[in-house]
Coordinates of C-alpha atoms and ligand atoms in Angstrom, one line a residue:
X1 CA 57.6 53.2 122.3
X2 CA 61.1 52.8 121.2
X3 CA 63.5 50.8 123.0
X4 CA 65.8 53.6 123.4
X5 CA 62.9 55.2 124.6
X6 CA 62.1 52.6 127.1
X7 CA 65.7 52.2 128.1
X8 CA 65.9 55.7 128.6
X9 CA 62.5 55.5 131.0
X10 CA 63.8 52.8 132.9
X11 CA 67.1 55.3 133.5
X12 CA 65.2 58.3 134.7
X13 CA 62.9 56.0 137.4
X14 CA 66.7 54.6 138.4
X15 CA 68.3 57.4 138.8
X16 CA 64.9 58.8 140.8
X17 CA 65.1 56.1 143.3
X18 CA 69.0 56.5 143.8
X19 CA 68.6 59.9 144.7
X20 CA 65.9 58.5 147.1
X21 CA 68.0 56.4 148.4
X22 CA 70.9 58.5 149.1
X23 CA 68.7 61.3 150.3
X24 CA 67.7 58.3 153.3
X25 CA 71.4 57.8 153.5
X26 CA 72.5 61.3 154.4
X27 CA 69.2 61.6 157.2
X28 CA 71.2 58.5 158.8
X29 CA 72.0 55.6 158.4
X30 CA 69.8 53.1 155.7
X31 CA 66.3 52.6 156.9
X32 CA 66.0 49.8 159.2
X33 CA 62.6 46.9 158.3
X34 CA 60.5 48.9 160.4
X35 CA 61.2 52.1 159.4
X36 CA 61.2 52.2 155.7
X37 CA 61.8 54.6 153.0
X38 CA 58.5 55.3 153.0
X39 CA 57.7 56.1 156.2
X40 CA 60.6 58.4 156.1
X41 CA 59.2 60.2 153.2
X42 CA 55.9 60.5 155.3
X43 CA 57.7 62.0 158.1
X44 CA 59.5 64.9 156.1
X45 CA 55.8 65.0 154.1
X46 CA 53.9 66.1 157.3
X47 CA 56.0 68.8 158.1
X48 CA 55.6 70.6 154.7
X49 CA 52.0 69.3 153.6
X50 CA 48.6 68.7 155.4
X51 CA 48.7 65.5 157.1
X52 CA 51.5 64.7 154.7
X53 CA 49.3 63.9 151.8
X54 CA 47.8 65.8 148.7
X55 CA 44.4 64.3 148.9
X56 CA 42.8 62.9 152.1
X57 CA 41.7 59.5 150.4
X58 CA 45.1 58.4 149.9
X59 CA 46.4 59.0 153.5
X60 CA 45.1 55.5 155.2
X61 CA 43.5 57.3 158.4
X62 CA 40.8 55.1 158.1
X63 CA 42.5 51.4 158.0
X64 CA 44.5 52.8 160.8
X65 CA 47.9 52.8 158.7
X66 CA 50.6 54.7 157.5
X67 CA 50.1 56.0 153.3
X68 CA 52.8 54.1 150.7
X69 CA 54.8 56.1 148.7
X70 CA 55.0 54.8 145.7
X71 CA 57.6 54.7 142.9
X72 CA 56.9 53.5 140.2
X73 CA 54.4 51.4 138.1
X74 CA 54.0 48.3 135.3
X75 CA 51.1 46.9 134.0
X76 CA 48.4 45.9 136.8
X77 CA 51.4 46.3 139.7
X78 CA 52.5 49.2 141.6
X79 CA 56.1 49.4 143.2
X80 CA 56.6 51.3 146.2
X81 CA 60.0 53.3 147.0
X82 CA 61.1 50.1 149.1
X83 CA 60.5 48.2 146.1
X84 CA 57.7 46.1 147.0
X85 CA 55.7 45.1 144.7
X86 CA 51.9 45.1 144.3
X87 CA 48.6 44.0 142.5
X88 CA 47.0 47.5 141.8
X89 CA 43.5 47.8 142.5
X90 CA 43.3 51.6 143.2
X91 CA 44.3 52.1 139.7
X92 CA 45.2 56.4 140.5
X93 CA 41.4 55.7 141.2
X94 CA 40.0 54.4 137.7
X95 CA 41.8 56.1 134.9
X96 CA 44.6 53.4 134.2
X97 CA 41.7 51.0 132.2
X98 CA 44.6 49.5 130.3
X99 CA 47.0 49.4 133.1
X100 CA 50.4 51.7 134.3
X101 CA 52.3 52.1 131.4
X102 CA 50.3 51.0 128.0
X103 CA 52.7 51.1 124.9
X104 CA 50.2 53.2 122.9
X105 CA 49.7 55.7 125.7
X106 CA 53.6 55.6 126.3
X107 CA 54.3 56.4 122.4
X108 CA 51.6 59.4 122.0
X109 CA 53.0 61.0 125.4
X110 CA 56.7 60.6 124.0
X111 CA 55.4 62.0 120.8
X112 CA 53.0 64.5 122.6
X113 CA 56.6 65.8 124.5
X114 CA 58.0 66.5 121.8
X115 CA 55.5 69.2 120.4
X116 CA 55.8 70.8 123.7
X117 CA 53.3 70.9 126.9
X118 CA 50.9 73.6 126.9
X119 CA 50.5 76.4 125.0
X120 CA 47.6 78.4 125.9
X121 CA 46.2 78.4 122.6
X122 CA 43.7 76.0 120.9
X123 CA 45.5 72.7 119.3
X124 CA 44.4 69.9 116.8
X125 CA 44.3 67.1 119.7
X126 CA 41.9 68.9 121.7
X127 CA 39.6 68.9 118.9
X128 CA 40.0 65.1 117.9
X129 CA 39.3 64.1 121.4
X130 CA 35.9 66.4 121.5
X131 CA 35.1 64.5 118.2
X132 CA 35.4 61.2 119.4
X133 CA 34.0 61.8 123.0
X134 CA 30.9 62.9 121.3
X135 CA 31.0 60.0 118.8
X136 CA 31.5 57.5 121.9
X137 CA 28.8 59.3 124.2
X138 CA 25.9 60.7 121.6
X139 CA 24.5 62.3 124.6
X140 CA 27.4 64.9 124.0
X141 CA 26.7 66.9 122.0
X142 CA 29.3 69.9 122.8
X143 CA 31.9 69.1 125.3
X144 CA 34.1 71.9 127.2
X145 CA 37.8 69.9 128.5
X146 CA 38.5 71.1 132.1
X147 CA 41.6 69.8 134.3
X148 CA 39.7 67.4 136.7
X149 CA 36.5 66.3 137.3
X150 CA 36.0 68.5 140.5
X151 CA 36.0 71.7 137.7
X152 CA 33.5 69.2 135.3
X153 CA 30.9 68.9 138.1
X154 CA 31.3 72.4 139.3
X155 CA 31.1 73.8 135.9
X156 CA 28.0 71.9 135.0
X157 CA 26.1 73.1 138.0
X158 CA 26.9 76.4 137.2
X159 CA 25.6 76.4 133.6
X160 CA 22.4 74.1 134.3
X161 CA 21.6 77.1 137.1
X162 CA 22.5 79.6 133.8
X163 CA 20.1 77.5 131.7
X164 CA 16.8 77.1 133.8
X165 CA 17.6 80.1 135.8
X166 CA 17.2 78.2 139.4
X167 CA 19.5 78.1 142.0
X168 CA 18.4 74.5 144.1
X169 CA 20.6 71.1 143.2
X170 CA 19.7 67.8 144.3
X171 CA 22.4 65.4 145.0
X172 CA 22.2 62.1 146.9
X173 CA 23.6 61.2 150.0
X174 CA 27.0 59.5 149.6
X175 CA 28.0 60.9 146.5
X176 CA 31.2 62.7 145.5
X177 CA 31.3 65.4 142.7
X178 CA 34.6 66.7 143.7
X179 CA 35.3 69.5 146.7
X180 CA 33.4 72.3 145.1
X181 CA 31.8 74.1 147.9
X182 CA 28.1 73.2 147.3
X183 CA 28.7 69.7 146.9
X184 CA 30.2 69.4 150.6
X185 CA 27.2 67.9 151.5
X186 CA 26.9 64.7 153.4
X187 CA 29.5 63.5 150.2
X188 CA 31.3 60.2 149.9
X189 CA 34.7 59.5 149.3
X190 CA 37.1 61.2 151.6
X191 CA 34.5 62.9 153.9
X192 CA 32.8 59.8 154.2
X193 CA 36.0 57.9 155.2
X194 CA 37.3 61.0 157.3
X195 CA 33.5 61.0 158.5
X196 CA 33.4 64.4 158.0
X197 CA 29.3 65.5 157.5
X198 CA 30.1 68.9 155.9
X199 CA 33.3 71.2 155.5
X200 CA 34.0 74.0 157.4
X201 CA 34.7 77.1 155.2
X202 CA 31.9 76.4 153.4
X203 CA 28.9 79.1 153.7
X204 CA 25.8 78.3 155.3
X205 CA 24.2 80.3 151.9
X206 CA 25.7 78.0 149.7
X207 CA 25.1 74.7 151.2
X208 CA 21.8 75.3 151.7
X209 CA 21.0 75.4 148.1
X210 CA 21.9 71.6 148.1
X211 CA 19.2 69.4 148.4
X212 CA 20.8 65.8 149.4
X213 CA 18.3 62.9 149.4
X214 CA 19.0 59.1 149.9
X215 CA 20.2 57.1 146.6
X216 CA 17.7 55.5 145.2
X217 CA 14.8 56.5 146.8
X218 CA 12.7 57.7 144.0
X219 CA 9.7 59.5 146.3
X220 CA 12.0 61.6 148.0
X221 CA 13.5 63.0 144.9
X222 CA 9.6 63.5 143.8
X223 CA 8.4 65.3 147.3
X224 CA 11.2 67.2 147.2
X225 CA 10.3 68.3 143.6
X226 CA 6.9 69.2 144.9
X227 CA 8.5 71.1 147.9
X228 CA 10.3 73.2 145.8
X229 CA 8.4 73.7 142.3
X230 CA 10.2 75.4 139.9
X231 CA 13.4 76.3 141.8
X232 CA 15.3 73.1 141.0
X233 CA 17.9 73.2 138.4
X234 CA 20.0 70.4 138.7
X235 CA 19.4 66.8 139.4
X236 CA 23.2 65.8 139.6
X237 CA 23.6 61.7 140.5
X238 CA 26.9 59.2 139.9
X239 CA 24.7 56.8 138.1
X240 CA 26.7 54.0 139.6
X241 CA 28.2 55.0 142.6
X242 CA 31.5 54.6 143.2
X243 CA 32.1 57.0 146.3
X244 CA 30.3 55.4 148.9
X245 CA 31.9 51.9 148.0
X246 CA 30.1 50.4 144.6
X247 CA 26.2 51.2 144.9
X248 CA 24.1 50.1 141.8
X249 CA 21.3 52.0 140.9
X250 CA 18.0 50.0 141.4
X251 CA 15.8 49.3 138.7
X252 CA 13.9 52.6 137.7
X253 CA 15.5 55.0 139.5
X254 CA 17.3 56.6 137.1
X255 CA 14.5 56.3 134.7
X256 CA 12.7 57.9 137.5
X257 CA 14.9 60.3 138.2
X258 CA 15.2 61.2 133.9
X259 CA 11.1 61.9 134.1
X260 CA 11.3 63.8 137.0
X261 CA 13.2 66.3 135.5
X262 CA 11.6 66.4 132.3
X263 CA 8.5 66.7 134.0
X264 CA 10.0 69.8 135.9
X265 CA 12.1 71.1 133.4
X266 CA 15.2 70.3 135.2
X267 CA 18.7 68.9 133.9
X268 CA 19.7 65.7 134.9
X269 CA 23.6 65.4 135.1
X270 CA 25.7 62.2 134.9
X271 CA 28.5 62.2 137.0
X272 CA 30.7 59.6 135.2
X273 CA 33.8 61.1 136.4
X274 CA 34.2 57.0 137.4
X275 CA 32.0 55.3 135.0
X276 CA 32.8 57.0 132.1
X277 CA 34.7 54.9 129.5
X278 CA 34.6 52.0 132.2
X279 CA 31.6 50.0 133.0
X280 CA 30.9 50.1 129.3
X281 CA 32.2 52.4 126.2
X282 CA 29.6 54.8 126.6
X283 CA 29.6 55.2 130.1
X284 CA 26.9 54.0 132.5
X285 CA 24.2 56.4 130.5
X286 CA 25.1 53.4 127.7
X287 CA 25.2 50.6 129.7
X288 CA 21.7 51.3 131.5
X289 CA 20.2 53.3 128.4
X290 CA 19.2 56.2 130.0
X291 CA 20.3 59.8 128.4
X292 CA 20.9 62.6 130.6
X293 CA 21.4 66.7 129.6
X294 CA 24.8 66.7 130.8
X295 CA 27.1 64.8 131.7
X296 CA 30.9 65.0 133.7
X297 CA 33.6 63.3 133.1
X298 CA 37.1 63.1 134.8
X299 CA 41.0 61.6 134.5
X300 CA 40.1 58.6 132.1
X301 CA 39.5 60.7 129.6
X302 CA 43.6 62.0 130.0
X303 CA 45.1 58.3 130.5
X304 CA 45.8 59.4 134.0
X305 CA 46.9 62.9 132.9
X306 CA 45.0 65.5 134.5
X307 CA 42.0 66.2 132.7
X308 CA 38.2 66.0 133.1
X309 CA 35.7 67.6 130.9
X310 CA 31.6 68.4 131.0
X311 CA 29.8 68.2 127.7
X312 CA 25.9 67.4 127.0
X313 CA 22.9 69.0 124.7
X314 CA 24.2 71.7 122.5
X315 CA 21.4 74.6 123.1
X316 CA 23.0 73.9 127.3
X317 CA 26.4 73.8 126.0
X318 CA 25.7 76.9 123.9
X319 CA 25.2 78.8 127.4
X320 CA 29.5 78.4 127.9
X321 CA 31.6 81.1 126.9
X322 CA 32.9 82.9 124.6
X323 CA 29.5 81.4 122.8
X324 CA 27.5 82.6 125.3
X325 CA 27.8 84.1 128.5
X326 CA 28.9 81.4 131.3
X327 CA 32.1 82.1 132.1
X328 CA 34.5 79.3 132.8
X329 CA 38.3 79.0 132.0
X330 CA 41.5 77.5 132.2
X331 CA 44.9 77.7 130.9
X332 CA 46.0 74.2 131.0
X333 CA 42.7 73.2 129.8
X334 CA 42.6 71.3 126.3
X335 CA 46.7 71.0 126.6
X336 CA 48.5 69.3 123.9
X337 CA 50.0 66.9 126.0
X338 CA 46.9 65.8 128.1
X339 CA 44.8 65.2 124.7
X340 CA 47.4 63.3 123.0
X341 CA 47.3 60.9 126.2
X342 CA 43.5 61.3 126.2
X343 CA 43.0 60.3 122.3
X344 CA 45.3 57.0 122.3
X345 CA 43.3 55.8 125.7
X346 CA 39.9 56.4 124.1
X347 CA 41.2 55.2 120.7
X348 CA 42.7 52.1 122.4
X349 CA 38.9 51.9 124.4
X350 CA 37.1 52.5 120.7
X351 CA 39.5 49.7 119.0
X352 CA 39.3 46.7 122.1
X353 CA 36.9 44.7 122.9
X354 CA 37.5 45.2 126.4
X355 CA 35.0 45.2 128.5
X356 CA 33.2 41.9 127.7
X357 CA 36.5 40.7 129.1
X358 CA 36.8 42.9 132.2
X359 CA 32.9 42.5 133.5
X360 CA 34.0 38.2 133.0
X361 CA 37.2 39.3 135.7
X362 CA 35.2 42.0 137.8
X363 CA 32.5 39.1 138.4
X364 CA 34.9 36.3 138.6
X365 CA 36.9 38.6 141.5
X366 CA 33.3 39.1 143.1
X367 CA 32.6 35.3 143.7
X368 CA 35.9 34.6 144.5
X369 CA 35.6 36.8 147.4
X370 CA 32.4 35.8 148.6
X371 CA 33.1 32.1 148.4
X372 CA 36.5 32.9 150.1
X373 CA 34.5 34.6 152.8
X374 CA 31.8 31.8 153.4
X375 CA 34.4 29.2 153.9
X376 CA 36.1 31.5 156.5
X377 CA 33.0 32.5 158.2
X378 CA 33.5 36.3 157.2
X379 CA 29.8 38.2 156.6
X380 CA 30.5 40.1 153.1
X381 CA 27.9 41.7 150.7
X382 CA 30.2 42.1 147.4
X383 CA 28.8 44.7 144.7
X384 CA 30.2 45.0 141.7
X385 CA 29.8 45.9 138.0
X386 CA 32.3 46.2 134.9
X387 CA 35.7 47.1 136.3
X388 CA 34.4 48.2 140.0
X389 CA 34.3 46.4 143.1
X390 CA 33.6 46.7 146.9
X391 CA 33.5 44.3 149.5
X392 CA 31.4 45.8 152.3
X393 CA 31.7 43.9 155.4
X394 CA 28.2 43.5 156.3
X395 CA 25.2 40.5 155.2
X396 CA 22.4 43.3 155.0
X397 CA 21.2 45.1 151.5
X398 CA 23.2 47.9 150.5
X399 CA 21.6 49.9 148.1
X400 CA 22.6 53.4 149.6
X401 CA 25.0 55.6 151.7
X402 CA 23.1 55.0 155.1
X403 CA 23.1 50.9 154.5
X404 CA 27.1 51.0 153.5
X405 CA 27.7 53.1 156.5
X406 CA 26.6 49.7 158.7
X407 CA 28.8 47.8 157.4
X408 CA 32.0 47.1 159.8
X409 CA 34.9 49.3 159.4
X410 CA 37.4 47.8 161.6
X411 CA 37.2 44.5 160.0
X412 CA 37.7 46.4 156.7
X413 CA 41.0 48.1 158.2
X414 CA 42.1 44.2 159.6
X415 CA 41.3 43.1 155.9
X416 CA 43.0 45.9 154.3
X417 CA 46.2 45.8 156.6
X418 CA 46.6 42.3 155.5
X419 CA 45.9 42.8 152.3
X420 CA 49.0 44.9 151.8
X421 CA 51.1 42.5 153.5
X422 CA 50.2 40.2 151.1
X423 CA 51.1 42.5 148.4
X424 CA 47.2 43.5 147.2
X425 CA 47.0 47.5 147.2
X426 CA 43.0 47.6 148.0
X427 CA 41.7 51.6 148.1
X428 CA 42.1 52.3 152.1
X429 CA 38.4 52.6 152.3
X430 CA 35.5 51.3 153.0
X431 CA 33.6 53.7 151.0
X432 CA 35.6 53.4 148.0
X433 CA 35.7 51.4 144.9
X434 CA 38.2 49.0 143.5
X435 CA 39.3 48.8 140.0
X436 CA 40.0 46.4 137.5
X437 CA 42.1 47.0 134.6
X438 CA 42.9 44.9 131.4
X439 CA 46.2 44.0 132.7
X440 CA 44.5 42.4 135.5
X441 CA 43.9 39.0 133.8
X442 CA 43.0 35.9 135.1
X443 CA 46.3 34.7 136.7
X444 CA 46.3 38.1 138.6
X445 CA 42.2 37.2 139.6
X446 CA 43.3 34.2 140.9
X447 CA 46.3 35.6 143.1
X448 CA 44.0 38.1 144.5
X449 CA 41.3 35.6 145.1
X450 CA 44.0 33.4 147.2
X451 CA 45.2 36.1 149.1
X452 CA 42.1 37.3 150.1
X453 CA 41.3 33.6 151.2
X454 CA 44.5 33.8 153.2
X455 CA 43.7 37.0 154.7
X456 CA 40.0 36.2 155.8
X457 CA 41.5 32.6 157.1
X458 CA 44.0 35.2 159.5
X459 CA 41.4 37.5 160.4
X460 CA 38.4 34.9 161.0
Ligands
HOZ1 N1 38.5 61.4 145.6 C1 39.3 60.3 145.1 C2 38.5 59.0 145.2 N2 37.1 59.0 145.1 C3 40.6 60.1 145.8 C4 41.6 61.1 145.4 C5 43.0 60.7 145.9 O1 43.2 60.6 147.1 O2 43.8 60.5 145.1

């Protein structure tokens, strides 16, 4: 990006935070230590939003705290509106790979602007980003661009039911394909944190078309095959899960779970909304070399720009309207603005050799933590692969939803509270992954190592 362009940046986000500031003024006077800008900004929030927030993950509830508002971001550091700063580990939950504010992604949404923001109509950018998600994932073979990966999952679902003309899904406990209605089912992520089993509003009808079965466990996925021959359409599975806290898969299972469904003439669907682009360039389907029929994808995809996208063997693909009779839609989907953001983050993933580099930090990170937790007598069971992270308080196995859900929140909420205070922004979860960017190099590893150290030393 230009200077001028950079200067002019850095004018907007002051002029943002001025008007912040005097809005605080004219509630009273300036905001005393204790009651900061941002928990001002969370009181006027609650009274014009649900619980304040616009997603439940991000609203602390579960580490007992207060959300931050933030204001801005650089690199691997997040500022919030009173200025603090912090290491960013939440990453807008995986899509910043190359960390807030990349020149390349900065220059192609400056240029992007300027050809305008959506126009309804099909563009050239939407086309080069199908072309090289296909290139980068050969599993994809057609690819449909959606706005989030919620609308991937949901779509996918709805096509595989098209396509083998069944109506049962299996899913796996712990798992998060977005808030569509059928995937309300003992899911991860918020409702795991909010420990909410199942949302109201959703019908009885619908959920019970949802088969959810422990990750991992191979047999059950098999009985419940047997149970219910021929009526299964979907096999739908994060293949490293990042919504229950990290969970990887155990050796087999998803080549378990890939003959299974051949075997029943199922589709298998890759929820790589989080793995995608991340654990390796192809995804996890790359990194653990097995192919599924379709697979989702969400935000990394858009830089950070809201965009997700579901895409997999053409005769499937072939099902989605206006080629055949599927019908899904959206206005902003494939936006100019979105795909221009999208191409220079993949064409930035294509051209690095990134993630040797990351998997060296994410591991490096993971040891410093569980050294840092043996010298402080703090029981810890890190899992971790390329760019994701959890620490799950507990010494036992966790290999699925019902083993993370032992391990000891309110130690996690001590943790996480200090964390903050030492100027770490963890996710506020327990069942939630970390992230590593490339702007998170070895000086920031080391920073977050020590403060972890410090905080276990407090909290011992
Ligand atoms: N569902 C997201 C993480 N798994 C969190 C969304 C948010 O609160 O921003």
């Amino acid at each position: 990006m230009s200077i001028t362009g950079r200067n002019k940046n850095a004018q907007v986000i002051e002029k943002l935070m001025t008007e912040t500031a005097t809005k605080d003024k004219k509630e009273g006077s300036v905001p005393a230590v204790a009651e900061t800008r941002s928990k001002r900004l969370f009181e006027r929030a609650k009274k014009v939003m649900p619980g304040g927030v616009n997603s439940p993950a991000r609203a602390c509830l579960s580490v007992d705290a207060e959300p931050v508002f933030m204001a801005r971001a650089d690199g691997p550091y997040l500022f919030d509106v009173d200025d603090t700063e912090y290491i960013d580990y939440v990453l807008s939950w995986g899509p910043m790979i190359l960390g807030h504010r990349h020149p390349r992604l900065l220059e192609a949404i400056e240029l992007g602007l300027e050809h305008g923001t959506s126009y309804g109509a099909p563009c050239r950018a939407e086309v080069e980003l199908a072309e090289l998600i296909t290139e980068l994932i050969p599993s994809i073979e057609m690819v449909r661009m959606v706005n989030s990966g919620t609308e991937a999952c949901m779509s996918a679902i709805r096509v595989a039911r098209a396509f083998t003309k069944r109506d049962l899904v299996i899913k796996f406990d712990g798992c998060y394909h977005g808030h569509a209605d059928g995937f309300l089912v003992k899911a991860g992520s918020g409702l795991a944190t909010l420990g909410i089993a199942s949302s109201p509003g959703v019908p009885e009808e619908v959920s019970k078309l949802t088969i959810s079965l422990p990750y991992n466990d191979l047999d059950a996925v098999s009985k419940a095959f047997q149970e219910h021959k021929d009526e299964i359409a979907a096999v739908i599975v994060e293949p490293i899960v990042g919504n229950s806290g990290l969970l990887n898969p155990k050796e087999g299972f998803l080549e378990g779970l890939r003959d299974l469904c051949t075997k029943h003439k199922a589709l298998l669907i890759f929820d790589e909304v989080m793995t995608g682009f991340r654990v390796a360039k192809g995804g996890a389907q790359n990194l653990l070399n097995v192919k599924p029929d379709l697979t989702c994808l969400g935000k990394i995809i858009g830089g950070g720009l809201p965009v997700g996208a579901y895409g997999g063997r053409k005769d499937v693909m072939e099902m989605v309207a206006p080629q055949g009779s599927v019908y899904q839609a959206g206005t902003l989907s494939g936006n100019p603005l979105a795909m221009a953001a999208g191409l220079a983050q993949l064409r930035a993933l294509r051209s690095e050799k990134i993630y040797a580099e990351m998997k060296d930090m994410t591991d490096k990170l993971a040891q410093g933590v569980r050294d840092a937790a043996k010298e402080h007598g703090i029981k810890v069971n890190v899992s971790s692969t390329c760019g994701m992270i959890t620490v799950f308080f507990t010494k036992g196995e966790v290999t699925n939803f019902e083993e993370a859900q032992k391990a000891d929140t309110e130690m996690f909420s001590k943790v996480w509270k200090e964390l903050l205070n030492h100027g770490i922004y963890w996710p506020p979860s327990q069942f939630e992954a970390a992230f590593l960017s490339t702007m998170h190099t070895k000086r920031i590893i080391d920073q977050t190592i020590e403060a972890f150290d410090k905080v276990f030393k407090e909290v011992s």
